[in-house]
Amino acid sequence: MITHNNYWLRAVEEDDLTWMKELRNDESTWSQLGNFVFLNEARQKNWFENMNCNNNIEYLVYGYKAINIGIVRLTEIDHINRSMCVGGDILPQHRGKKHAQPMYEIIQKLGFDVWGMNRLWLLVLANNEVGLHVYKKVGFKEEGIQRQAIYKDGKFVDYIMMSILNSEYQK
């Protein structure tokens, strides 16, 4: 477990799978993400078993004090070039309560201070104004645009690539 200002990250346990599945299947969650597939118990259990065998992916439970707030996704973990893709989802009942900024602060603490990463990056839909605001607030910078990369609600939406370097985080 890693902690930061009463927030924490811990490994996903099998008994987390049901609420995690419900979070990912919630339209208010997947509507802000890229591609989406409906999850059922079998898919969720298969994902959990495969994740535990893959050194390039880490999903963590994100919490505040004794409450689960959401999940953190660390993917495309590149141990040679010390880079990884980051993301997170907050449970609907905990949104709008200023939990997103601390989520990315603890991700940066884990990535840079604990794992020695040089670069954390993410992709965000161009119309996700809340996400863009949070990412900029915690130091992520826009790197480029994947034009019309995601098909959502009958139209193509740009993906914005953002990143933060260890040297920028340390300032």
Coordinates of C-alpha atoms in Angstrom, one line a residue:
M1 CA 0.0 0.0 0.0
I2 CA 1.2 3.5 -0.7
T3 CA -0.3 6.6 1.0
H4 CA -0.5 10.3 0.4
N5 CA -2.5 12.8 2.5
N6 CA -5.1 10.2 3.7
Y7 CA -5.4 8.8 0.2
W8 CA -4.0 5.3 -0.6
L9 CA -3.5 2.8 -3.4
R10 CA -3.6 -1.0 -2.8
A11 CA -3.7 -4.1 -4.9
V12 CA -7.0 -5.3 -6.3
E13 CA -8.4 -8.3 -4.5
E14 CA -10.9 -10.7 -5.9
D15 CA -13.7 -9.3 -3.8
D16 CA -13.2 -5.9 -5.5
L17 CA -14.2 -7.3 -8.9
T18 CA -18.0 -6.8 -8.5
W19 CA -17.9 -3.1 -7.7
M20 CA -15.1 -2.5 -10.2
K21 CA -17.3 -4.2 -12.9
E22 CA -20.2 -1.9 -12.0
L23 CA -18.0 1.2 -12.2
R24 CA -16.7 0.3 -15.6
N25 CA -20.2 -0.6 -16.9
D26 CA -21.6 2.7 -15.6
E27 CA -22.4 5.0 -18.6
S28 CA -21.1 8.1 -16.7
T29 CA -17.7 6.3 -16.6
W30 CA -17.3 4.7 -20.0
S31 CA -18.7 7.8 -21.8
Q32 CA -15.5 9.6 -20.8
L33 CA -13.2 6.9 -22.0
G34 CA -12.0 5.6 -25.4
N35 CA -13.2 2.2 -26.4
F36 CA -15.7 0.3 -24.3
V37 CA -16.9 -3.3 -23.9
F38 CA -19.6 -4.5 -21.5
L39 CA -18.2 -6.5 -18.6
N40 CA -19.8 -9.6 -17.0
E41 CA -18.6 -11.7 -14.1
A42 CA -16.7 -14.1 -16.4
R43 CA -14.9 -11.4 -18.3
Q44 CA -14.0 -9.6 -15.1
K45 CA -12.6 -12.7 -13.5
N46 CA -10.6 -13.6 -16.7
W47 CA -9.3 -10.0 -16.8
F48 CA -8.2 -10.3 -13.1
E49 CA -6.4 -13.6 -13.6
N50 CA -4.6 -12.3 -16.8
M51 CA -3.6 -9.1 -15.1
N52 CA -1.9 -10.9 -12.3
C53 CA 0.4 -12.6 -15.0
N54 CA 1.3 -9.4 -16.8
N55 CA 4.2 -7.1 -15.6
N56 CA 3.2 -4.3 -18.0
I57 CA -0.2 -3.7 -16.4
E58 CA -1.2 -2.7 -12.9
Y59 CA -4.7 -1.9 -11.6
L60 CA -5.0 -0.6 -8.1
V61 CA -7.8 0.3 -5.7
Y62 CA -7.8 4.1 -4.9
G63 CA -9.2 5.1 -1.5
Y64 CA -9.6 7.9 1.0
K65 CA -9.3 7.0 4.7
A66 CA -11.3 3.7 4.9
I67 CA -13.4 4.2 1.8
N68 CA -12.9 2.9 -1.8
I69 CA -13.1 5.9 -4.1
G70 CA -12.2 4.2 -7.4
I71 CA -9.6 2.5 -9.5
V72 CA -6.2 3.5 -10.9
R73 CA -5.1 2.0 -14.3
L74 CA -1.3 1.8 -15.0
T75 CA -0.8 0.3 -18.4
E76 CA 1.9 0.0 -21.0
I77 CA 4.5 -0.1 -18.2
D78 CA 7.9 0.1 -19.9
H79 CA 10.6 -0.8 -17.4
I80 CA 13.4 -0.1 -19.9
N81 CA 12.4 3.4 -21.0
R82 CA 10.8 4.1 -17.6
S83 CA 7.4 5.2 -19.0
M84 CA 3.8 4.2 -18.4
C85 CA 0.3 5.2 -19.3
V86 CA -1.9 6.3 -16.4
G87 CA -5.6 6.7 -15.8
G88 CA -8.3 6.4 -13.2
D89 CA -12.0 6.1 -12.6
I90 CA -13.8 7.5 -9.6
L91 CA -17.1 5.9 -8.4
P92 CA -20.1 8.1 -9.3
Q93 CA -21.0 8.8 -5.7
H94 CA -17.5 10.2 -5.0
R95 CA -17.3 12.5 -8.1
G96 CA -17.3 16.2 -7.7
K97 CA -15.7 15.9 -4.3
K98 CA -12.1 16.9 -5.3
H99 CA -10.7 13.3 -5.3
A100 CA -9.3 13.4 -8.9
Q101 CA -6.4 15.7 -8.2
P102 CA -5.1 13.6 -5.2
M103 CA -5.5 10.5 -7.4
Y104 CA -3.0 11.9 -9.9
E105 CA -0.7 13.1 -7.2
I106 CA -0.5 9.6 -5.6
I107 CA 0.0 8.1 -9.1
Q108 CA 2.9 10.5 -9.6
K109 CA 4.3 9.6 -6.2
L110 CA 4.2 5.9 -7.1
G111 CA 5.5 6.3 -10.6
F112 CA 8.3 8.8 -10.0
D113 CA 9.3 8.4 -6.4
V114 CA 8.8 4.6 -5.9
W115 CA 9.1 3.0 -9.3
G116 CA 11.7 5.5 -10.8
M117 CA 9.7 6.3 -13.9
N118 CA 10.8 9.1 -16.2
R119 CA 7.5 9.8 -18.0
L120 CA 3.9 9.3 -17.2
W121 CA 1.4 9.8 -20.1
L122 CA -2.3 9.5 -20.8
L123 CA -4.8 9.9 -23.5
V124 CA -8.0 12.0 -22.9
L125 CA -11.0 12.7 -25.1
A126 CA -10.9 16.3 -26.4
N127 CA -14.4 16.9 -25.0
N128 CA -13.5 15.7 -21.5
E129 CA -13.2 19.2 -20.0
V130 CA -13.0 18.0 -16.4
G131 CA -10.2 15.6 -17.1
L132 CA -8.2 18.1 -19.1
H133 CA -8.5 20.6 -16.2
V134 CA -7.3 18.1 -13.6
Y135 CA -4.4 16.8 -15.7
K136 CA -3.1 20.3 -16.4
K137 CA -3.5 21.2 -12.7
V138 CA -1.2 18.3 -11.7
G139 CA 1.4 19.2 -14.3
F140 CA 0.6 17.2 -17.4
K141 CA 1.3 19.0 -20.7
E142 CA -0.2 18.4 -24.1
E143 CA 2.0 16.5 -26.5
G144 CA -0.2 16.1 -29.5
I145 CA -3.5 15.1 -30.9
Q146 CA -4.7 11.9 -32.4
R147 CA -7.3 13.4 -34.8
Q148 CA -10.7 11.7 -34.9
A149 CA -9.3 8.7 -33.1
I150 CA -12.4 7.6 -31.1
Y151 CA -15.9 7.1 -32.4
K152 CA -18.4 8.3 -29.7
D153 CA -22.1 9.1 -30.0
G154 CA -22.2 9.1 -33.8
K155 CA -19.1 11.2 -34.4
F156 CA -15.3 11.0 -34.2
V157 CA -13.6 12.7 -31.3
D158 CA -9.9 13.7 -31.0
Y159 CA -7.7 12.0 -28.4
I160 CA -5.2 14.4 -26.7
M161 CA -1.9 12.9 -25.5
M162 CA -0.5 14.5 -22.4
S163 CA 2.5 13.7 -20.3
I164 CA 4.6 14.8 -17.3
L165 CA 8.3 14.1 -16.9
N166 CA 10.0 13.3 -13.6
S167 CA 12.0 16.5 -13.9
E168 CA 8.8 18.5 -14.2
Y169 CA 7.3 16.6 -11.2
Q170 CA 10.4 17.3 -9.1
K171 CA 10.2 21.1 -9.5

